[in-house]
GROMACS .gro file of C-alpha atoms in nm:
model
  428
    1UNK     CA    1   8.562  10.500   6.563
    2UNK     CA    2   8.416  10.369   6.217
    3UNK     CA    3   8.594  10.351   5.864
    4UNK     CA    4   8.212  10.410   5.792
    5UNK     CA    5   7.973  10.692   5.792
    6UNK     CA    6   7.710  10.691   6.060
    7UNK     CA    7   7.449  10.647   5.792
    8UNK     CA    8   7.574  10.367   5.686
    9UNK     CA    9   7.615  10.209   5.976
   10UNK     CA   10   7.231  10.293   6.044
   11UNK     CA   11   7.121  10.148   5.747
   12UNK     CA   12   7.318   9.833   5.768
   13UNK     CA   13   7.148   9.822   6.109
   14UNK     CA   14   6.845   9.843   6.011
   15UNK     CA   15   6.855   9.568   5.760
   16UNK     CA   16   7.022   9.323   5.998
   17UNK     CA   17   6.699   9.365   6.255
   18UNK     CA   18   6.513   9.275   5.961
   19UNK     CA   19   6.675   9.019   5.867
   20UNK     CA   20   6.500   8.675   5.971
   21UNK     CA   21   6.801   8.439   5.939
   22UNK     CA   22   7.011   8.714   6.108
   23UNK     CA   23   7.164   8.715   6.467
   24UNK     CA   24   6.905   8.955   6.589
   25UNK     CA   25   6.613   8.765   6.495
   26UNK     CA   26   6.722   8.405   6.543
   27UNK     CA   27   6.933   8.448   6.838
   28UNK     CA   28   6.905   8.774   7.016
   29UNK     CA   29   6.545   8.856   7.044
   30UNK     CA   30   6.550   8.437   7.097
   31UNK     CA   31   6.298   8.378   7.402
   32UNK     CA   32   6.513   8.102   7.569
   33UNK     CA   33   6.825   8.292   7.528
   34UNK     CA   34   6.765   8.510   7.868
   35UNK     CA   35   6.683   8.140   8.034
   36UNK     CA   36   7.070   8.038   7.971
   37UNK     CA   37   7.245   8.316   8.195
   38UNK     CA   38   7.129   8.219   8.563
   39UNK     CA   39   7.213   7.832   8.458
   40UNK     CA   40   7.569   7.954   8.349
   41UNK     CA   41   7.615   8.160   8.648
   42UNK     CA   42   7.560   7.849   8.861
   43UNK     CA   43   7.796   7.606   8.643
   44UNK     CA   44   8.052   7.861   8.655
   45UNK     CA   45   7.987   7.911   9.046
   46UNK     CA   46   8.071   7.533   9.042
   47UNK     CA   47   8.332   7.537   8.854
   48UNK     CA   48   8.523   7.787   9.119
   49UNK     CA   49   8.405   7.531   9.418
   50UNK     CA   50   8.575   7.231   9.247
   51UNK     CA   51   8.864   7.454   9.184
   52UNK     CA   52   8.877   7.554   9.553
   53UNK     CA   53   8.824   7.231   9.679
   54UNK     CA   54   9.093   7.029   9.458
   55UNK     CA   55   8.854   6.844   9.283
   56UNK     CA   56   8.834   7.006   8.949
   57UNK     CA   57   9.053   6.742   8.819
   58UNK     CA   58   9.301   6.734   8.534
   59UNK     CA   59   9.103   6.718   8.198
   60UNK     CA   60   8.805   6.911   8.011
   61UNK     CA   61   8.625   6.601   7.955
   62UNK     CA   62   8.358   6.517   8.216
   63UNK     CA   63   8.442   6.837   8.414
   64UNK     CA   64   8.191   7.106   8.523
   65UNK     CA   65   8.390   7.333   8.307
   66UNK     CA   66   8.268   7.074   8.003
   67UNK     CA   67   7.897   7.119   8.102
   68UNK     CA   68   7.923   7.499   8.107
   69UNK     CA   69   8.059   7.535   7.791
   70UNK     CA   70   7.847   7.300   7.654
   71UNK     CA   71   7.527   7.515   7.721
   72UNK     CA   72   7.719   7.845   7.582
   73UNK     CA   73   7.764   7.663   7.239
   74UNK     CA   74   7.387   7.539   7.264
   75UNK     CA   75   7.328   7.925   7.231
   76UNK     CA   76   7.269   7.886   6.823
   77UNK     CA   77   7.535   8.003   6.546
   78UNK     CA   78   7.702   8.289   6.741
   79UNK     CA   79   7.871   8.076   6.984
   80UNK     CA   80   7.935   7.753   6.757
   81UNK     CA   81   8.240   7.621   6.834
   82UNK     CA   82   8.295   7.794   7.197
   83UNK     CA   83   8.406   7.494   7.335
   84UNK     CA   84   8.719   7.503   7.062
   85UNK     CA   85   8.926   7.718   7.328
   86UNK     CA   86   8.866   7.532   7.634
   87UNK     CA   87   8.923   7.147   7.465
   88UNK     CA   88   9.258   7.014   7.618
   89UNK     CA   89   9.549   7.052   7.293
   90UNK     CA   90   9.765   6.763   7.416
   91UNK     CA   91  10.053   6.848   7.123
   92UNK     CA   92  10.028   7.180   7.296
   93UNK     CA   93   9.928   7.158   7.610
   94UNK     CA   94   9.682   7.399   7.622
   95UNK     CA   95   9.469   7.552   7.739
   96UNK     CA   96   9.748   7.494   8.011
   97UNK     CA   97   9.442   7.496   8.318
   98UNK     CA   98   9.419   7.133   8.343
   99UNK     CA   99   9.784   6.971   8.417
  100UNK     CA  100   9.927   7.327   8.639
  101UNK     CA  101   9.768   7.378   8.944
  102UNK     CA  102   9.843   7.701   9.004
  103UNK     CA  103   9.708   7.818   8.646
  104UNK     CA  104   9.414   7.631   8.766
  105UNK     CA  105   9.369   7.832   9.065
  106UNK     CA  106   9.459   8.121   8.937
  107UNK     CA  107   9.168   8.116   8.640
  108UNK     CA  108   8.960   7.999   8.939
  109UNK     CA  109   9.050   8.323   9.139
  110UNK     CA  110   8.974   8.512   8.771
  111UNK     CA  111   8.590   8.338   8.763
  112UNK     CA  112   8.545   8.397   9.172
  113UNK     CA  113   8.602   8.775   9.084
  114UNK     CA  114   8.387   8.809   8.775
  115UNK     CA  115   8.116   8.656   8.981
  116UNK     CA  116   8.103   8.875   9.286
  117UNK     CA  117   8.253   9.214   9.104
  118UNK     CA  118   7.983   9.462   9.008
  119UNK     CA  119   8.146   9.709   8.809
  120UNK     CA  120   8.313   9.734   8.499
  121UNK     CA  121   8.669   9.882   8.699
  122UNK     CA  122   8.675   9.551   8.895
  123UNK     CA  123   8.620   9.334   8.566
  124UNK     CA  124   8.878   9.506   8.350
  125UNK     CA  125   9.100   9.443   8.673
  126UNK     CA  126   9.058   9.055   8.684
  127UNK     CA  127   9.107   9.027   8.268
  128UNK     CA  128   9.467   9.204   8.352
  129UNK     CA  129   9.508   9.010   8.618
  130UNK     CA  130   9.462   8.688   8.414
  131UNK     CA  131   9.650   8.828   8.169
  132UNK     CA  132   9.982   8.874   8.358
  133UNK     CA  133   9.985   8.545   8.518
  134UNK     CA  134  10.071   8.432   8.096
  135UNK     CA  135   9.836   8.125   8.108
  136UNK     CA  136   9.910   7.948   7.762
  137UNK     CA  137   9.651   7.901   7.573
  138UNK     CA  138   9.383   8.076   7.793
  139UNK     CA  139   9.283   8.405   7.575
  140UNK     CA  140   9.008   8.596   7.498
  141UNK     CA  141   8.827   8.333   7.442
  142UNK     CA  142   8.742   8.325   7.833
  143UNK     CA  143   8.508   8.654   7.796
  144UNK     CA  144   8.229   8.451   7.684
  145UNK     CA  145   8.213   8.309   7.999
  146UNK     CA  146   8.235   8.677   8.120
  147UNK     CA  147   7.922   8.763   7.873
  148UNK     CA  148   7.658   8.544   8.082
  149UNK     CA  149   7.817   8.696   8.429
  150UNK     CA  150   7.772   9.062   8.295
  151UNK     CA  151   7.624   9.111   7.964
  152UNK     CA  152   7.652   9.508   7.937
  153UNK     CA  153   7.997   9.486   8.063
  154UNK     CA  154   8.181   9.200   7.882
  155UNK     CA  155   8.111   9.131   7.499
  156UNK     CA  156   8.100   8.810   7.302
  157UNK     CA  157   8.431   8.699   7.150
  158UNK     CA  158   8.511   8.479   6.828
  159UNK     CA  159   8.697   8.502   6.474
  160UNK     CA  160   8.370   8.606   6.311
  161UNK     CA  161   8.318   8.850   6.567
  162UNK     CA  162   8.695   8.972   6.546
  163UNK     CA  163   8.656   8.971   6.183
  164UNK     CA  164   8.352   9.225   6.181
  165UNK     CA  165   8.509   9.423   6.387
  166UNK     CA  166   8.818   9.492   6.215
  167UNK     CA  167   8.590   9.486   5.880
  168UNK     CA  168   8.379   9.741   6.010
  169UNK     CA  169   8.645   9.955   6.153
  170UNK     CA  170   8.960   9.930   5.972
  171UNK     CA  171   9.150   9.812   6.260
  172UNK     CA  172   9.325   9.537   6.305
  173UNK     CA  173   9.242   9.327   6.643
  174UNK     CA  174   9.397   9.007   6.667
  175UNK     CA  175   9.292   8.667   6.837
  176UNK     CA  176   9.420   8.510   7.141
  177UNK     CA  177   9.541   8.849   7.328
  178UNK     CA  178   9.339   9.022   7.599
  179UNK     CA  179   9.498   9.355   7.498
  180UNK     CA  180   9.295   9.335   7.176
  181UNK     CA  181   9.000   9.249   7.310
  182UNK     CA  182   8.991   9.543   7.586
  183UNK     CA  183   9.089   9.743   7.316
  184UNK     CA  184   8.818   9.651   7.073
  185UNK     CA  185   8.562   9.588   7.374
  186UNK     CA  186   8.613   9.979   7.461
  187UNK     CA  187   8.563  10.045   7.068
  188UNK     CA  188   8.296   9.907   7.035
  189UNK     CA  189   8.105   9.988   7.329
  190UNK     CA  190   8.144  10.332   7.208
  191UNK     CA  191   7.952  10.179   6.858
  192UNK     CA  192   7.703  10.023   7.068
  193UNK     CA  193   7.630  10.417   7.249
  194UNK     CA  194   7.634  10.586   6.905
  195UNK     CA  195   7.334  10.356   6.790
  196UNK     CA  196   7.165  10.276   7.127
  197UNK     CA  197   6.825  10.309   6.972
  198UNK     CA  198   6.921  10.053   6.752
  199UNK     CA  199   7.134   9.791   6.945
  200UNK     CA  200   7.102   9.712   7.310
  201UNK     CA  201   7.259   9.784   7.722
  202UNK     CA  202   7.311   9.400   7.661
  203UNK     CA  203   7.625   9.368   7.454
  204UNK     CA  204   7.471   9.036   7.286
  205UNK     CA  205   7.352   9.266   7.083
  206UNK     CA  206   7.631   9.479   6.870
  207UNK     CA  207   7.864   9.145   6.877
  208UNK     CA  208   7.565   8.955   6.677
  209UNK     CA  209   7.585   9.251   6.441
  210UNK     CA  210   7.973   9.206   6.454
  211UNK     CA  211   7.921   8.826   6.382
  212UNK     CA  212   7.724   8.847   6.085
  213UNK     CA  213   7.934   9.104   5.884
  214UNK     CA  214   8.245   8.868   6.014
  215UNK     CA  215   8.104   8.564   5.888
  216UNK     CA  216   8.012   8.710   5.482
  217UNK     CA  217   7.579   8.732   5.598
  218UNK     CA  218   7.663   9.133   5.487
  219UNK     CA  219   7.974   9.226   5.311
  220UNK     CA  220   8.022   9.597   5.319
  221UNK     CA  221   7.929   9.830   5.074
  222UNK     CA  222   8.321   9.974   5.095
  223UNK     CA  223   8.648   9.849   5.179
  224UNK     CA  224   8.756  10.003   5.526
  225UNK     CA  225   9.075   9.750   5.547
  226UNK     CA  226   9.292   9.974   5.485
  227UNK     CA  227   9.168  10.281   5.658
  228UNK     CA  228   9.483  10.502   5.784
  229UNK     CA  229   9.255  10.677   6.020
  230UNK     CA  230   9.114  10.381   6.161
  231UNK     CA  231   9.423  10.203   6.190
  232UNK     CA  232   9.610  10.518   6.411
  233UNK     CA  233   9.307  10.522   6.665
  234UNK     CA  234   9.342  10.163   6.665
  235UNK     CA  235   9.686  10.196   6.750
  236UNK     CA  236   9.647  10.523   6.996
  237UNK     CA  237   9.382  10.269   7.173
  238UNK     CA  238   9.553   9.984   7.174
  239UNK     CA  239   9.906  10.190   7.338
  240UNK     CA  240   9.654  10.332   7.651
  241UNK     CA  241   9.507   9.963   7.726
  242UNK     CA  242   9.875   9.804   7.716
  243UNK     CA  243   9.969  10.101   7.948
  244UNK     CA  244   9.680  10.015   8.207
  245UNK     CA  245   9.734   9.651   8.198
  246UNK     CA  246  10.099   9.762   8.302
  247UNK     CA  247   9.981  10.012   8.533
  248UNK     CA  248   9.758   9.774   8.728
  249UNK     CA  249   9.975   9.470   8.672
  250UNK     CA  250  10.230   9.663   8.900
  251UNK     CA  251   9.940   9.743   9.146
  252UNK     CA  252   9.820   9.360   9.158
  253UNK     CA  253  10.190   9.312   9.224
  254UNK     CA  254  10.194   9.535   9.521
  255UNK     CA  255   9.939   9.389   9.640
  256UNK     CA  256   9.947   9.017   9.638
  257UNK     CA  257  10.268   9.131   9.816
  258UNK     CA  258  10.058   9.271  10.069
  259UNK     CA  259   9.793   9.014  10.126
  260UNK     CA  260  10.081   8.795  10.133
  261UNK     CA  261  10.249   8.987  10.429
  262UNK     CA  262   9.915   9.015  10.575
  263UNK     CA  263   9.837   8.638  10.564
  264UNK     CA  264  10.198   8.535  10.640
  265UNK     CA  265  10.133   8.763  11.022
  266UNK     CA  266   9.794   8.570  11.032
  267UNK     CA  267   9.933   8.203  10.995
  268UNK     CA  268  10.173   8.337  11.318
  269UNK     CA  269   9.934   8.449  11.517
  270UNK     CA  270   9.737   8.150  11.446
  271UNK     CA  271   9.981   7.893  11.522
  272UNK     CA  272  10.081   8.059  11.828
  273UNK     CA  273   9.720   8.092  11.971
  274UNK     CA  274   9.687   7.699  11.908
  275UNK     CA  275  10.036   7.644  12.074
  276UNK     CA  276   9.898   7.837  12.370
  277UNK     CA  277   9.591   7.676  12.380
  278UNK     CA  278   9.313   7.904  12.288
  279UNK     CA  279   9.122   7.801  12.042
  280UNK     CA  280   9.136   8.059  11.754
  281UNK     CA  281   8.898   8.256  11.490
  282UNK     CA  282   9.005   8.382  11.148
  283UNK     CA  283   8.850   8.717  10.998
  284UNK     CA  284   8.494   8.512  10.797
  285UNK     CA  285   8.651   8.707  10.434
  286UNK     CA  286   9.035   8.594  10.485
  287UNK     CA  287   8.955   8.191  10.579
  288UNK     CA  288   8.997   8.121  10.240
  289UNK     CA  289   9.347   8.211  10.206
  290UNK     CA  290   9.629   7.980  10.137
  291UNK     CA  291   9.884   7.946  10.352
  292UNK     CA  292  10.134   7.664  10.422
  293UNK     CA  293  10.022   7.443  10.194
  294UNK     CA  294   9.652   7.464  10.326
  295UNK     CA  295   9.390   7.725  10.445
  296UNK     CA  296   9.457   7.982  10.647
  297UNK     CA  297   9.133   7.901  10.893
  298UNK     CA  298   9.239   7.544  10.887
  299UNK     CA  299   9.242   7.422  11.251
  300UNK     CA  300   9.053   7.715  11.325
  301UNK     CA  301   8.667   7.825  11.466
  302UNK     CA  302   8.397   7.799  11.175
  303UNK     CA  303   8.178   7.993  11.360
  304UNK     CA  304   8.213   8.251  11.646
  305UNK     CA  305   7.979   8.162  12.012
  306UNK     CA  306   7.642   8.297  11.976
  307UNK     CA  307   7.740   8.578  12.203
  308UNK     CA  308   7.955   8.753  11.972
  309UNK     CA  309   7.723   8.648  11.699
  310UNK     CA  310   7.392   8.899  11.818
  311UNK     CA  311   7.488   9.241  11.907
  312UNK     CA  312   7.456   9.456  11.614
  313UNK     CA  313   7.901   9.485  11.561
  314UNK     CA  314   7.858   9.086  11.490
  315UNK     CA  315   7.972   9.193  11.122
  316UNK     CA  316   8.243   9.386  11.218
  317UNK     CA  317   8.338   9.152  11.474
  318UNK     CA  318   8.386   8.841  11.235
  319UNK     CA  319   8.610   9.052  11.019
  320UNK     CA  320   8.861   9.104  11.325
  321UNK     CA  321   9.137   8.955  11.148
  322UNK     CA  322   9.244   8.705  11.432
  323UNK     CA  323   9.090   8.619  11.794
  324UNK     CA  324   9.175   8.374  12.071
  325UNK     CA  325   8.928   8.228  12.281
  326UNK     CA  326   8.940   8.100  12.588
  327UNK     CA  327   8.898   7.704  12.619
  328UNK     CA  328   8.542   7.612  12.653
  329UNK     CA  329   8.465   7.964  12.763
  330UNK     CA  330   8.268   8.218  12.541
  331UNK     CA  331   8.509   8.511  12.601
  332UNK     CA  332   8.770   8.677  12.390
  333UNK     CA  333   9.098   8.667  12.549
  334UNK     CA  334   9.324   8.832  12.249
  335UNK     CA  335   9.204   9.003  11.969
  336UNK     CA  336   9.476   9.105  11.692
  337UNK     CA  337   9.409   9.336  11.382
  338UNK     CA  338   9.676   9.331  11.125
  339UNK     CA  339   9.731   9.637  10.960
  340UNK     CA  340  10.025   9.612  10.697
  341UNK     CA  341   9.934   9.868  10.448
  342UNK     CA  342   9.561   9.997  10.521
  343UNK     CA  343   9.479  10.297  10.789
  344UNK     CA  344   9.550  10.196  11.130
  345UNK     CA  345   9.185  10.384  11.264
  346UNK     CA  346   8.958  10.107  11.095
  347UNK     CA  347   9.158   9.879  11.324
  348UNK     CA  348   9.051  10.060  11.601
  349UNK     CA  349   8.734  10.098  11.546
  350UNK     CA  350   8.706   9.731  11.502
  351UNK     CA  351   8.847   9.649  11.816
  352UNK     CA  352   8.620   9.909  11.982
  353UNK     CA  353   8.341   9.721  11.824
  354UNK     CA  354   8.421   9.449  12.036
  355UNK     CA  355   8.520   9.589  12.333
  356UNK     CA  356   8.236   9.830  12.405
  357UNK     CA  357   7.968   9.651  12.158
  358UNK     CA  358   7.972   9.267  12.374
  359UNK     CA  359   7.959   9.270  12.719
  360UNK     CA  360   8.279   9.123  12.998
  361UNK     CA  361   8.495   9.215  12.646
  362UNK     CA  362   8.675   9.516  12.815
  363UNK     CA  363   8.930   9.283  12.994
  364UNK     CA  364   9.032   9.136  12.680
  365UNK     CA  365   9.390   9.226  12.529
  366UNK     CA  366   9.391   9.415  12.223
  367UNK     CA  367   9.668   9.399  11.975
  368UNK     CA  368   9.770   9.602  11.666
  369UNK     CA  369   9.996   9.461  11.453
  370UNK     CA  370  10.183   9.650  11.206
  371UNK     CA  371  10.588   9.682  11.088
  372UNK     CA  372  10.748   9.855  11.359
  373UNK     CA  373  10.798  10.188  11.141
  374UNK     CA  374  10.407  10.241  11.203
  375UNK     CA  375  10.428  10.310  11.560
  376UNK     CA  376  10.423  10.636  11.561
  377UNK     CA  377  10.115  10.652  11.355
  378UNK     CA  378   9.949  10.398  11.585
  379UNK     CA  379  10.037  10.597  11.855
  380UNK     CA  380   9.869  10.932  11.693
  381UNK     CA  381   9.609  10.744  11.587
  382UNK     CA  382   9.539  10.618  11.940
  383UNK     CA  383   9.540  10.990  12.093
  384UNK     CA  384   9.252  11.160  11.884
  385UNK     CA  385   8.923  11.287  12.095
  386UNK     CA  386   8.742  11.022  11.948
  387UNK     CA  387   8.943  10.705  12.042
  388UNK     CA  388   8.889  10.822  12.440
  389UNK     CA  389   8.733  10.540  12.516
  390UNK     CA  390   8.936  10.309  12.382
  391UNK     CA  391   9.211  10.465  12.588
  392UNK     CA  392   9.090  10.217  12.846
  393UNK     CA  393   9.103   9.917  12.702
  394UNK     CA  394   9.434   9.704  12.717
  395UNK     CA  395   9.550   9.790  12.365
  396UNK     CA  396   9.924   9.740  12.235
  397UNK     CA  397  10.152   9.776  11.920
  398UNK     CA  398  10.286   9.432  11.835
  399UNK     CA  399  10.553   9.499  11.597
  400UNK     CA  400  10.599   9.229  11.303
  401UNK     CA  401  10.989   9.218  11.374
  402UNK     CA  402  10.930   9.107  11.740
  403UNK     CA  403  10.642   8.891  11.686
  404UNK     CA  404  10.856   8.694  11.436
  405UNK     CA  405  11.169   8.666  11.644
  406UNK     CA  406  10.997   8.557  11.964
  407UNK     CA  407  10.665   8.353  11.851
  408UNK     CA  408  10.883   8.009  11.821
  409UNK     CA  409  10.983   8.068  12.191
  410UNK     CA  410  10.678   8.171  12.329
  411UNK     CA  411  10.527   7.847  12.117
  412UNK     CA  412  10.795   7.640  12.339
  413UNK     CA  413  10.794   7.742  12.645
  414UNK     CA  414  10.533   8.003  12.712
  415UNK     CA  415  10.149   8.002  12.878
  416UNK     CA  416   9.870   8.224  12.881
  417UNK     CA  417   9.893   8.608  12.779
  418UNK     CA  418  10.238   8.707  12.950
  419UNK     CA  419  10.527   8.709  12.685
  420UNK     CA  420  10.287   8.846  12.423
  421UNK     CA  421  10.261   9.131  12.615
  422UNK     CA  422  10.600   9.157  12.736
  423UNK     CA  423  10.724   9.195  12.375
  424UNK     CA  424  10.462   9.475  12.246
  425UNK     CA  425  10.482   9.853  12.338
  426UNK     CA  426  10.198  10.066  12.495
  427UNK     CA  427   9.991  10.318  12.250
  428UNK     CA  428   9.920  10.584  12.547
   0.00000   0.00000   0.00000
């Protein structure tokens, strides 16, 4: 991975520990360092509400964006400057998160997922995801913010750091594209293996190392700019992590298609319920959802009656993707599960929570709704030995097609559960 020997590398670690006015001494082994991440985590956790709420606003200045970027650059001379990338270029208009709102949501969506992923797959996702949607102006940059949310997943980013790295390796990274720093972020994790006993889990640790050679504090005792070697693995590295962030731009593609799909069936079902006059819940993970220019669950139940809240399927209950309830009553009168993509048996078994789990559910009427072309597999699906009790129950295939082509009728001029089930076919 190195233009240098390993004992090199060794020994140039072991001076930098040393070294008092180094990164290691002054900022990583820093007591109040450590202090900084929860503080971070929260500012950034505000930073997605504001975004999700529309009150972010249109400017860096004054924002909670502002005050979390602040504290990063507090963290001594490795992150001087951080809030460079993230000041508001008017000339360019960039970083171009303030004046578009969907770049705004979008890098909100990007921060949501870096806080709640746990796992380096999911992270490498999000930075490709980011990276597709072409945000001017937002680059690598944005992995510091990553740093404080998972520090032996995400690494530091700067020139200096950039600079050590291609020093240090012979490669030849470049600023402002993600592709070179999931590149050198793979490189260099594999550094930070080689001389665990030396560096740290916490990848603070190999980028201060970085930092210092990038910024002059230890030029190297041979030129590895022009390493052939170095530069082909660079290359061979840098050709894989521009054919993942292909491969998984195509499979974010397929599917924000399919959440789309899957929301799209959900507004329906939602607007009809309302036009019929049950009041209506929305699965607890899919309220957030936009659709139609608002939220999906807008209109709809924030919470479900205490007596589907208690028995022990209460969590797989509120994740029934839509229910109708009965006017003032307690009871379930419809419950749907849209399955667009994903197996048709966890449906079931959802629907079986609530049928068998919460008692005077059994009357309720059951729905699966899929593209027509899944029918058949409903209907096998619906056969095995262990769905016999679910035989029972009231449950029907509600093909997309037909729900689309009748719901503005039935919104018109129908009442109560009738038409709905006129229009979808039997499972037995």
């Amino acid at each position: 991975m190195s233009a240098l020997s390993s004992d090199t590398i060794h020994a140039l670690l072991h001076r930098w520990r040393a070294d008092l006015g180094g990164t290691y001494q002054s900022w990583f082994l820093w007591e109040r360092r450590l202090k900084h991440f929860r503080s971070i985590r929260r500012g950034l956790q505000a930073v997605v509400e504001e975004i999700d709420t529309g009150t972010f606003g249109t400017a860096y200045r004054g924002s909670s964006l502002e005050t979390v970027v602040h504290s990063i650059a507090e963290q001594r001379q490795i992150f001087k400057g951080a809030d460079h990338a993230f000041l508001w270029k008017p000339k360019l208009r960039i970083p171009d998160i303030y004046e578009n709102p969907e770049h705004q949501r979008a890098f909100g969506r990007f921060l949501q997922t870096c806080l709640c992923c746990d796992g380096e797959q999911a992270l490498v996702e999000a930075i490709h995801t980011l990276d597709g949607r072409a945000i001017k102006g937002l680059g690598p940059a944005a992995a510091n913010l990553l740093y404080f949310l998972h520090p032996t997943l995400a690494m530091p980013f700067n020139t200096a750091i950039l600079n050590g790295y291609n020093a240090l390796t012979g490669a030849k990274a470049r600023l402002g594209r993600w592709d070179s720093y999931l590149t050198m972020r793979r490189q260099v994790m594999t550094l930070n293996d080689s001389c665990r006993t030396l560096l740290s889990n916490d990848l603070g640790a190999v980028a201060g190392f970085l930092f210092d050679i990038g910024s002059g504090r230890y030029p190297l005792p041979v030129s590895s700019e022009n390493s052939p070697a170095a530069w082909s693995a660079w290359q061979l590295e840098l050709a894989r992590v521009r054919e993942e962030s292909i491969t998984l731009r195509k499979m974010e593609a397929q599917r924000r298609e399919q959440d789309h799909s899957h929301t799209t069936v959900q507004g329906w079902l939602r607007d009809l319920g309302h036009a019929l006059g049950y009041r209506v819940w929305i699965a607890s993970n899919d309220r957030g959802r936009a659709h139609a220019g608002g939220k999906l669950a807008d209109g709809c139940l924030t919470s479900l009656p205490s007596a589907l809240s208690t028995p022990s399927a209460a969590e797989v209950i509120h994740l029934i993707d839509v229910l109708w309830l009965e006017g003032d009553e307690h009871r379930v009168t419809a419950a749907f599960e849209v399955e667009h993509s994903t197996t048709i048996y966890s449906g079931i078994v959802r629907m079986l929570d609530l049928a068998l789990g919460v008692p005077d559910h059994q009357q309720a009427a059951y729905f699966l709704v899929a593209p027509g072309s899944r029918h058949g597999d409903a209907c096998n699906q619906f056969a095995r030995p262990a769905f016999s009790r679910v035989r029972d129950l009231d449950m029907r295939f509600l093909a997309y097609e037909s729900l689309q082509e009748h719901r503005e009728s039935m919104a018109r001029f129908g009442s109560g559960m009738k038409a709905l089930q006129a229009i979808a076919m039997p499972l037995r």
